[in-house]
Every structure is written in C-alpha cells, then in structure tokens.
Amino acid sequence: MTHELPNALNLRTDKAHSARMYDFYLGGKDNYEADREAAGRVAASYPGIFVCARENRAFMHRATRVLARDHGIRQWLDIGTGIPTKPNLHEVAQSVAPDARIVYVDNDPMVLVHAQTLLNSSAEGRTAYIRADVNEPETILRSPGLIETLDLTKPVALSLNALMHFVTDAQDAHGLVRRLMSALPSGSALALSHCTPDFDPQTWQKVTDIYNRAGTPVQFRDKAAVADFFTGLDLIEPGIVVGHRWRLSAEDGGAAPEDGPVPIDAEVSLWAGVGIKP
C-alpha cells in the first residue's frame, strides 16, 4: 500500500470545497462552515441534491460490481475520490475480486487526511492514494503510486464519478478523458456520472451560480455532451441513463422495492454510463 504525502497541508477551511460539500450531502461530518453554507444554498435551490449524491454513490457501487463480475476488471483508477464513505470503491471491487488493485486520486487535502481508510486493502489486492488533479493527467499517469500499483498493459477501469462537471470546456474536459483513456489498453472501461440541467434548467443555473460564487467553477452538461465522453467506447447496457436507472436490480446491488419509492429523474439529475474500450 502506498501513500504520497505533500510537504504541508492547507485545508483552506474558509473556502468551500466540492469534496467537502459532497460529504455534507451524504450526511458526513468532514466539512466546515464554508462548505455547509454553500451546500445549504445549493439545497435551498435544489432539494434533490441529497438524492443525487446518494444515487451517484449507488451507481459507483453497481458499476464497480458489474465491471468486476461480468467484465473481469481487476484494476481501477478512481479520480475525484472524495472523502472516504463506506463502502469505498476498493471494498466493493474486492468483495467480488479480492485481488483487485485500486489507485485513488484527489486534490483536496482533506481527502489526504483520511486516506488511510482508502489504503485498507485486502491482503490479496492493493490500493494507493495520489494527491493530484484531473487537469494534469500526465502527473497522474507518471506517478510512482500508479506505476507501482497498476499494470497498464492490462485493462483498467477509469472511474470518474460526479467529477467532470467540475472541469469546464475551457479546461478541455473531453480531451482530458480522451488522454486518460488513451493510456489504457483494450478491454479497459470508463465509468462516469455527471450532473445535468436537462430536467430543470432554471434550478441548475442557480446551482451553477452558487458553485461559481463559492470559487468552484462548474459546467453541468446535457446528455449529448455527456455521451461525448464515451466517444470510441462500446457502451454496456443500458447505455447512458439517469443514475438510479443504471442496472437497477438486486443482482447488481440496486434497491429492493421495500427500500422505498424510486426517485424521479429530476431529483437525481445525473447521467451515468459505462463504456468498454475496444
């Protein structure tokens, strides 16, 4: 297990951060007043944000399970990991394949503080944590933590859950994903979820304004723009759908009917899909 430490931590608790806001949406305690204030403003405009966060997490669990069980994936590169919330990706993957290897990547020092939780691998597998930014793919791909953990001659699942809406077109969001996928061999996968304004444009414009004022640029995309991330990949069933509708079955870890009513699409407002590299 490897863990890359910076020389110093600067948590910037006076400024809202997307990872800590997400922790708040999930009911976590690793957030600060600035995060809670910004997240509260989002929730006031879009009460479904809590459902969206939960369904995003559930999609990650299902996608990971399906890739391990049905597609033989044994390696993951999870960028934009966020503050650990059990079960974490490696726990889901290793419940199916104990020898699974996972590299986590995030640029929030708060995630680093809790990274030991992400390094609690099974004996047969391995995990690593890298502090890096998706906007610098070469830094990620050349990191000793990645090189020592993953074999890039074998399939890798690139996991980008609720991340790419924090990367604007000006930052070449689609180009960044293409660069990362180009470094992975045939049989690799892209598992991606992305918030969308498709179901309620006015509300999502308010959410955009709140994040931008908090110092976190966002670009929530429509379905066509999300589909562009999967260009050149073979989408697995059911394609790109609202997150809670992706493989919603008990076999894949979906909710059972007695778990409560299925949320409506506008509450979730999250496109999700998984594609395989030919």
mmCIF file of C-alpha atoms in Angstrom:
data_model
loop_
_atom_site.group_PDB
_atom_site.id
_atom_site.type_symbol
_atom_site.label_atom_id
_atom_site.label_comp_id
_atom_site.label_asym_id
_atom_site.label_seq_id
_atom_site.Cartn_x
_atom_site.Cartn_y
_atom_site.Cartn_z
ATOM 1 C CA MET A 1 0.000 0.000 0.000
ATOM 2 C CA THR A 2 1.397 3.381 -0.949
ATOM 3 C CA HIS A 3 0.535 6.867 0.082
ATOM 4 C CA GLU A 4 2.021 10.083 -1.320
ATOM 5 C CA LEU A 5 2.279 12.846 1.276
ATOM 6 C CA PRO A 6 2.667 16.547 0.485
ATOM 7 C CA ASN A 7 5.152 18.654 2.396
ATOM 8 C CA ALA A 8 2.348 20.546 4.092
ATOM 9 C CA LEU A 9 -1.412 20.582 4.234
ATOM 10 C CA ASN A 10 -3.537 23.621 3.585
ATOM 11 C CA LEU A 11 -7.148 22.680 4.180
ATOM 12 C CA ARG A 12 -8.473 26.202 3.402
ATOM 13 C CA THR A 13 -11.438 25.694 5.703
ATOM 14 C CA ASP A 14 -12.533 29.265 4.977
ATOM 15 C CA LYS A 15 -13.369 28.337 1.373
ATOM 16 C CA ALA A 16 -15.987 25.829 0.243
ATOM 17 C CA HIS A 17 -14.623 22.740 -1.497
ATOM 18 C CA SER A 18 -16.617 20.389 -3.708
ATOM 19 C CA ALA A 19 -15.393 17.224 -1.946
ATOM 20 C CA ARG A 20 -16.440 18.528 1.466
ATOM 21 C CA MET A 21 -19.770 19.786 0.108
ATOM 22 C CA TYR A 22 -20.370 16.295 -1.288
ATOM 23 C CA ASP A 23 -19.534 14.870 2.130
ATOM 24 C CA PHE A 24 -22.223 17.138 3.580
ATOM 25 C CA TYR A 25 -24.796 15.944 1.006
ATOM 26 C CA LEU A 26 -24.036 12.362 2.047
ATOM 27 C CA GLY A 27 -24.549 13.197 5.720
ATOM 28 C CA GLY A 28 -20.837 13.156 6.576
ATOM 29 C CA LYS A 29 -19.076 15.178 9.253
ATOM 30 C CA ASP A 30 -15.851 16.064 7.435
ATOM 31 C CA ASN A 31 -16.918 19.525 6.309
ATOM 32 C CA TYR A 32 -16.625 23.081 7.560
ATOM 33 C CA GLU A 33 -18.811 26.151 7.902
ATOM 34 C CA ALA A 34 -17.935 27.476 4.446
ATOM 35 C CA ASP A 35 -18.791 24.087 2.928
ATOM 36 C CA ARG A 36 -22.074 23.849 4.829
ATOM 37 C CA GLU A 37 -23.093 27.393 3.896
ATOM 38 C CA ALA A 38 -22.501 26.795 0.185
ATOM 39 C CA ALA A 39 -24.095 23.350 0.306
ATOM 40 C CA GLY A 40 -27.080 24.788 2.144
ATOM 41 C CA ARG A 41 -27.604 27.350 -0.614
ATOM 42 C CA VAL A 42 -27.484 24.561 -3.206
ATOM 43 C CA ALA A 43 -30.005 22.521 -1.220
ATOM 44 C CA ALA A 44 -32.334 25.512 -0.908
ATOM 45 C CA SER A 45 -32.439 25.812 -4.694
ATOM 46 C CA TYR A 46 -32.280 22.088 -5.434
ATOM 47 C CA PRO A 47 -33.520 19.892 -2.549
ATOM 48 C CA GLY A 48 -32.848 16.831 -4.684
ATOM 49 C CA ILE A 49 -29.088 17.279 -4.217
ATOM 50 C CA PHE A 50 -29.148 14.796 -1.337
ATOM 51 C CA VAL A 51 -30.874 12.192 -3.511
ATOM 52 C CA CYS A 52 -28.459 12.966 -6.345
ATOM 53 C CA ALA A 53 -25.434 12.374 -4.090
ATOM 54 C CA ARG A 54 -26.803 9.089 -2.740
ATOM 55 C CA GLU A 55 -27.711 7.817 -6.190
ATOM 56 C CA ASN A 56 -24.309 8.792 -7.531
ATOM 57 C CA ARG A 57 -22.689 6.728 -4.795
ATOM 58 C CA ALA A 58 -25.027 3.814 -5.504
ATOM 59 C CA PHE A 59 -24.199 3.962 -9.224
ATOM 60 C CA MET A 60 -20.493 3.733 -8.398
ATOM 61 C CA HIS A 61 -21.135 0.616 -6.316
ATOM 62 C CA ARG A 62 -23.166 -1.059 -9.073
ATOM 63 C CA ALA A 63 -20.779 -0.118 -11.877
ATOM 64 C CA THR A 64 -17.794 -1.392 -9.910
ATOM 65 C CA ARG A 65 -19.544 -4.659 -9.127
ATOM 66 C CA VAL A 66 -20.633 -5.206 -12.739
ATOM 67 C CA LEU A 67 -17.158 -4.473 -14.108
ATOM 68 C CA ALA A 68 -15.514 -6.870 -11.669
ATOM 69 C CA ARG A 69 -18.076 -9.648 -12.005
ATOM 70 C CA ASP A 70 -19.088 -9.504 -15.667
ATOM 71 C CA HIS A 71 -16.088 -7.935 -17.399
ATOM 72 C CA GLY A 72 -13.151 -9.317 -15.429
ATOM 73 C CA ILE A 73 -11.785 -5.905 -14.444
ATOM 74 C CA ARG A 74 -9.228 -6.149 -11.665
ATOM 75 C CA GLN A 75 -7.756 -2.624 -11.720
ATOM 76 C CA TRP A 76 -9.331 0.794 -11.105
ATOM 77 C CA LEU A 77 -8.126 4.369 -11.423
ATOM 78 C CA ASP A 78 -10.592 6.439 -9.399
ATOM 79 C CA ILE A 79 -10.103 10.178 -9.925
ATOM 80 C CA GLY A 80 -12.008 12.654 -7.779
ATOM 81 C CA THR A 81 -12.295 10.121 -4.995
ATOM 82 C CA GLY A 82 -13.747 12.424 -2.368
ATOM 83 C CA ILE A 83 -13.758 11.930 1.380
ATOM 84 C CA PRO A 84 -13.971 8.204 2.175
ATOM 85 C CA THR A 85 -17.503 6.867 2.650
ATOM 86 C CA LYS A 86 -18.023 3.164 3.284
ATOM 87 C CA PRO A 87 -18.157 1.059 1.315
ATOM 88 C CA ASN A 88 -15.382 2.625 -0.719
ATOM 89 C CA LEU A 89 -14.667 1.543 -4.281
ATOM 90 C CA HIS A 90 -11.913 -0.898 -3.320
ATOM 91 C CA GLU A 91 -14.190 -2.563 -0.768
ATOM 92 C CA VAL A 92 -16.844 -3.130 -3.431
ATOM 93 C CA ALA A 93 -14.330 -4.353 -6.006
ATOM 94 C CA GLN A 94 -12.511 -6.624 -3.577
ATOM 95 C CA SER A 95 -15.787 -8.117 -2.360
ATOM 96 C CA VAL A 96 -16.052 -9.580 -5.875
ATOM 97 C CA ALA A 97 -12.334 -9.931 -6.684
ATOM 98 C CA PRO A 98 -10.087 -9.921 -3.604
ATOM 99 C CA ASP A 99 -7.020 -9.347 -5.798
ATOM 100 C CA ALA A 100 -8.366 -6.076 -7.219
ATOM 101 C CA ARG A 101 -5.999 -3.101 -7.287
ATOM 102 C CA ILE A 102 -7.189 0.486 -6.968
ATOM 103 C CA VAL A 103 -5.437 3.839 -7.272
ATOM 104 C CA TYR A 104 -7.364 6.741 -5.745
ATOM 105 C CA VAL A 105 -6.710 10.320 -6.878
ATOM 106 C CA ASP A 106 -7.932 13.596 -5.392
ATOM 107 C CA ASN A 107 -6.607 17.136 -4.981
ATOM 108 C CA ASP A 108 -8.336 18.013 -1.681
ATOM 109 C CA PRO A 109 -6.004 17.908 1.349
ATOM 110 C CA MET A 110 -8.978 16.803 3.467
ATOM 111 C CA VAL A 111 -9.155 13.573 1.462
ATOM 112 C CA LEU A 112 -5.478 13.029 2.200
ATOM 113 C CA VAL A 113 -6.152 13.361 5.924
ATOM 114 C CA HIS A 114 -8.493 10.375 5.693
ATOM 115 C CA ALA A 115 -6.546 8.444 3.059
ATOM 116 C CA GLN A 116 -5.571 5.644 5.448
ATOM 117 C CA THR A 117 -9.155 4.418 5.115
ATOM 118 C CA LEU A 118 -8.586 4.122 1.364
ATOM 119 C CA LEU A 119 -5.411 2.104 1.919
ATOM 120 C CA ASN A 120 -7.118 -0.647 3.908
ATOM 121 C CA SER A 121 -6.806 -3.170 1.094
ATOM 122 C CA SER A 122 -7.437 -6.877 1.180
ATOM 123 C CA ALA A 123 -4.304 -8.995 1.596
ATOM 124 C CA GLU A 124 -4.577 -10.225 -1.998
ATOM 125 C CA GLY A 125 -5.119 -6.778 -3.542
ATOM 126 C CA ARG A 126 -3.533 -3.377 -3.265
ATOM 127 C CA THR A 127 -4.546 0.266 -3.007
ATOM 128 C CA ALA A 128 -2.708 3.565 -3.361
ATOM 129 C CA TYR A 129 -3.588 7.226 -2.951
ATOM 130 C CA ILE A 130 -2.190 10.043 -5.099
ATOM 131 C CA ARG A 131 -2.755 13.709 -4.450
ATOM 132 C CA ALA A 132 -3.176 15.106 -7.954
ATOM 133 C CA ASP A 133 -5.587 16.932 -10.239
ATOM 134 C CA VAL A 134 -7.530 15.532 -13.203
ATOM 135 C CA ASN A 135 -6.390 18.613 -15.137
ATOM 136 C CA GLU A 136 -2.845 17.181 -15.046
ATOM 137 C CA PRO A 137 -3.278 13.668 -16.483
ATOM 138 C CA GLU A 138 0.452 13.179 -17.124
ATOM 139 C CA THR A 139 1.165 13.757 -13.428
ATOM 140 C CA ILE A 140 -1.325 11.037 -12.576
ATOM 141 C CA LEU A 141 -0.125 8.569 -15.199
ATOM 142 C CA ARG A 142 3.552 9.029 -14.280
ATOM 143 C CA SER A 143 3.003 8.909 -10.531
ATOM 144 C CA PRO A 144 5.065 6.269 -8.716
ATOM 145 C CA GLY A 145 1.932 5.335 -6.773
ATOM 146 C CA LEU A 146 0.152 4.428 -10.004
ATOM 147 C CA ILE A 147 3.122 2.748 -11.652
ATOM 148 C CA GLU A 148 3.769 0.586 -8.583
ATOM 149 C CA THR A 149 0.104 -0.411 -8.219
ATOM 150 C CA LEU A 150 -1.416 -0.806 -11.696
ATOM 151 C CA ASP A 151 -0.236 -2.740 -14.732
ATOM 152 C CA LEU A 152 -1.164 -0.526 -17.680
ATOM 153 C CA THR A 153 -0.730 -3.424 -20.107
ATOM 154 C CA LYS A 154 -3.889 -4.943 -18.598
ATOM 155 C CA PRO A 155 -7.437 -3.489 -18.512
ATOM 156 C CA VAL A 156 -8.123 -0.665 -16.079
ATOM 157 C CA ALA A 157 -11.471 0.911 -15.194
ATOM 158 C CA LEU A 158 -11.258 4.708 -15.167
ATOM 159 C CA SER A 159 -13.804 5.839 -12.590
ATOM 160 C CA LEU A 160 -14.953 9.474 -12.888
ATOM 161 C CA ASN A 161 -17.931 9.820 -10.600
ATOM 162 C CA ALA A 162 -19.527 13.289 -10.349
ATOM 163 C CA LEU A 163 -16.179 14.811 -11.296
ATOM 164 C CA MET A 164 -16.213 16.098 -14.858
ATOM 165 C CA HIS A 165 -18.856 18.763 -14.235
ATOM 166 C CA PHE A 166 -16.108 20.459 -12.216
ATOM 167 C CA VAL A 167 -13.996 20.617 -15.394
ATOM 168 C CA THR A 168 -15.196 23.185 -17.929
ATOM 169 C CA ASP A 169 -14.936 23.121 -21.704
ATOM 170 C CA ALA A 170 -12.279 25.828 -21.371
ATOM 171 C CA GLN A 171 -10.235 23.254 -19.447
ATOM 172 C CA ASP A 172 -10.802 20.717 -22.256
ATOM 173 C CA ALA A 173 -12.839 18.271 -20.196
ATOM 174 C CA HIS A 174 -13.417 15.846 -23.072
ATOM 175 C CA GLY A 175 -9.772 15.996 -24.124
ATOM 176 C CA LEU A 176 -8.655 15.117 -20.594
ATOM 177 C CA VAL A 177 -10.818 11.994 -20.563
ATOM 178 C CA ARG A 178 -9.540 11.002 -24.019
ATOM 179 C CA ARG A 179 -5.948 11.403 -22.823
ATOM 180 C CA LEU A 180 -6.530 9.208 -19.798
ATOM 181 C CA MET A 181 -8.347 6.540 -21.816
ATOM 182 C CA SER A 182 -5.644 6.574 -24.488
ATOM 183 C CA ALA A 183 -3.128 5.433 -21.863
ATOM 184 C CA LEU A 184 -5.255 2.375 -21.043
ATOM 185 C CA PRO A 185 -5.305 -0.837 -23.112
ATOM 186 C CA SER A 186 -8.130 -2.571 -24.962
ATOM 187 C CA GLY A 187 -10.687 -4.010 -22.549
ATOM 188 C CA SER A 188 -10.401 -1.036 -20.200
ATOM 189 C CA ALA A 189 -13.544 0.788 -19.103
ATOM 190 C CA LEU A 190 -14.860 4.272 -18.404
ATOM 191 C CA ALA A 191 -17.441 4.555 -15.622
ATOM 192 C CA LEU A 192 -18.738 8.120 -15.489
ATOM 193 C CA SER A 193 -21.553 10.037 -13.822
ATOM 194 C CA HIS A 194 -22.290 13.705 -14.469
ATOM 195 C CA CYS A 195 -24.885 16.137 -13.137
ATOM 196 C CA THR A 196 -27.198 17.593 -15.766
ATOM 197 C CA PRO A 197 -29.576 20.546 -16.174
ATOM 198 C CA ASP A 198 -31.714 18.567 -18.646
ATOM 199 C CA PHE A 199 -34.666 18.091 -16.298
ATOM 200 C CA ASP A 200 -34.769 21.557 -14.703
ATOM 201 C CA PRO A 201 -32.553 24.144 -16.439
ATOM 202 C CA GLN A 202 -33.556 27.090 -14.235
ATOM 203 C CA THR A 203 -32.737 25.291 -10.995
ATOM 204 C CA TRP A 204 -29.397 24.084 -12.296
ATOM 205 C CA GLN A 205 -28.486 27.582 -13.409
ATOM 206 C CA LYS A 206 -28.972 28.657 -9.779
ATOM 207 C CA VAL A 207 -26.760 25.759 -8.635
ATOM 208 C CA THR A 208 -24.128 26.774 -11.186
ATOM 209 C CA ASP A 209 -24.162 30.338 -9.879
ATOM 210 C CA ILE A 210 -23.754 29.167 -6.270
ATOM 211 C CA TYR A 211 -20.724 26.995 -7.069
ATOM 212 C CA ASN A 212 -19.145 29.725 -9.187
ATOM 213 C CA ARG A 213 -19.595 32.310 -6.422
ATOM 214 C CA ALA A 214 -18.046 29.861 -3.960
ATOM 215 C CA GLY A 215 -14.943 29.733 -6.143
ATOM 216 C CA THR A 216 -15.624 26.338 -7.745
ATOM 217 C CA PRO A 217 -16.277 26.643 -11.487
ATOM 218 C CA VAL A 218 -18.775 24.086 -12.799
ATOM 219 C CA GLN A 219 -20.299 23.128 -16.121
ATOM 220 C CA PHE A 220 -23.315 20.853 -15.883
ATOM 221 C CA ARG A 221 -23.854 19.205 -19.289
ATOM 222 C CA ASP A 222 -26.731 17.832 -21.300
ATOM 223 C CA LYS A 223 -26.970 14.188 -22.341
ATOM 224 C CA ALA A 224 -25.319 14.730 -25.721
ATOM 225 C CA ALA A 225 -22.278 16.360 -24.119
ATOM 226 C CA VAL A 226 -22.042 13.560 -21.549
ATOM 227 C CA ALA A 227 -22.280 10.990 -24.349
ATOM 228 C CA ASP A 228 -19.257 12.644 -25.976
ATOM 229 C CA PHE A 229 -17.102 11.418 -23.101
ATOM 230 C CA PHE A 230 -17.792 7.877 -24.341
ATOM 231 C CA THR A 231 -16.819 8.519 -27.969
ATOM 232 C CA GLY A 232 -14.998 5.469 -29.324
ATOM 233 C CA LEU A 233 -16.138 3.215 -26.479
ATOM 234 C CA ASP A 234 -18.734 0.444 -26.513
ATOM 235 C CA LEU A 235 -21.475 1.347 -24.043
ATOM 236 C CA ILE A 236 -22.756 -1.563 -21.999
ATOM 237 C CA GLU A 237 -26.451 -1.924 -21.294
ATOM 238 C CA PRO A 238 -28.488 0.130 -20.546
ATOM 239 C CA GLY A 239 -26.321 2.859 -22.094
ATOM 240 C CA ILE A 240 -26.376 6.406 -20.720
ATOM 241 C CA VAL A 241 -29.316 6.763 -18.368
ATOM 242 C CA VAL A 242 -30.304 8.679 -15.245
ATOM 243 C CA GLY A 243 -28.076 7.324 -12.491
ATOM 244 C CA HIS A 244 -30.671 5.456 -10.469
ATOM 245 C CA ARG A 245 -31.827 3.619 -13.612
ATOM 246 C CA TRP A 246 -28.439 2.118 -14.452
ATOM 247 C CA ARG A 247 -28.667 -1.633 -13.813
ATOM 248 C CA LEU A 248 -31.230 -1.170 -11.050
ATOM 249 C CA SER A 249 -31.519 -4.802 -9.981
ATOM 250 C CA ALA A 250 -30.906 -6.701 -6.780
ATOM 251 C CA GLU A 251 -28.188 -8.712 -8.552
ATOM 252 C CA ASP A 252 -26.253 -5.547 -9.323
ATOM 253 C CA GLY A 253 -26.790 -4.020 -5.899
ATOM 254 C CA GLY A 254 -29.876 -1.992 -6.759
ATOM 255 C CA ALA A 255 -32.543 -1.065 -4.264
ATOM 256 C CA ALA A 256 -35.231 -3.574 -3.450
ATOM 257 C CA PRO A 257 -38.867 -2.382 -3.738
ATOM 258 C CA GLU A 258 -39.250 -2.331 0.032
ATOM 259 C CA ASP A 259 -36.378 0.174 0.276
ATOM 260 C CA GLY A 260 -38.816 2.933 -0.660
ATOM 261 C CA PRO A 261 -40.062 4.705 -3.763
ATOM 262 C CA VAL A 262 -37.743 5.098 -6.723
ATOM 263 C CA PRO A 263 -36.800 8.794 -7.077
ATOM 264 C CA ILE A 264 -37.912 10.776 -10.096
ATOM 265 C CA ASP A 265 -35.406 11.730 -12.790
ATOM 266 C CA ALA A 266 -35.460 15.435 -11.886
ATOM 267 C CA GLU A 267 -34.449 14.654 -8.302
ATOM 268 C CA VAL A 268 -31.439 12.664 -9.445
ATOM 269 C CA SER A 269 -30.434 14.821 -12.457
ATOM 270 C CA LEU A 270 -27.390 12.663 -13.071
ATOM 271 C CA TRP A 271 -26.419 10.953 -16.339
ATOM 272 C CA ALA A 272 -24.421 7.769 -15.851
ATOM 273 C CA GLY A 273 -22.881 5.154 -18.096
ATOM 274 C CA VAL A 274 -20.114 2.601 -18.532
ATOM 275 C CA GLY A 275 -18.179 2.045 -21.758
ATOM 276 C CA ILE A 276 -15.571 -0.543 -22.747
ATOM 277 C CA LYS A 277 -12.549 0.322 -24.886
ATOM 278 C CA PRO A 278 -12.454 -1.915 -27.991
#
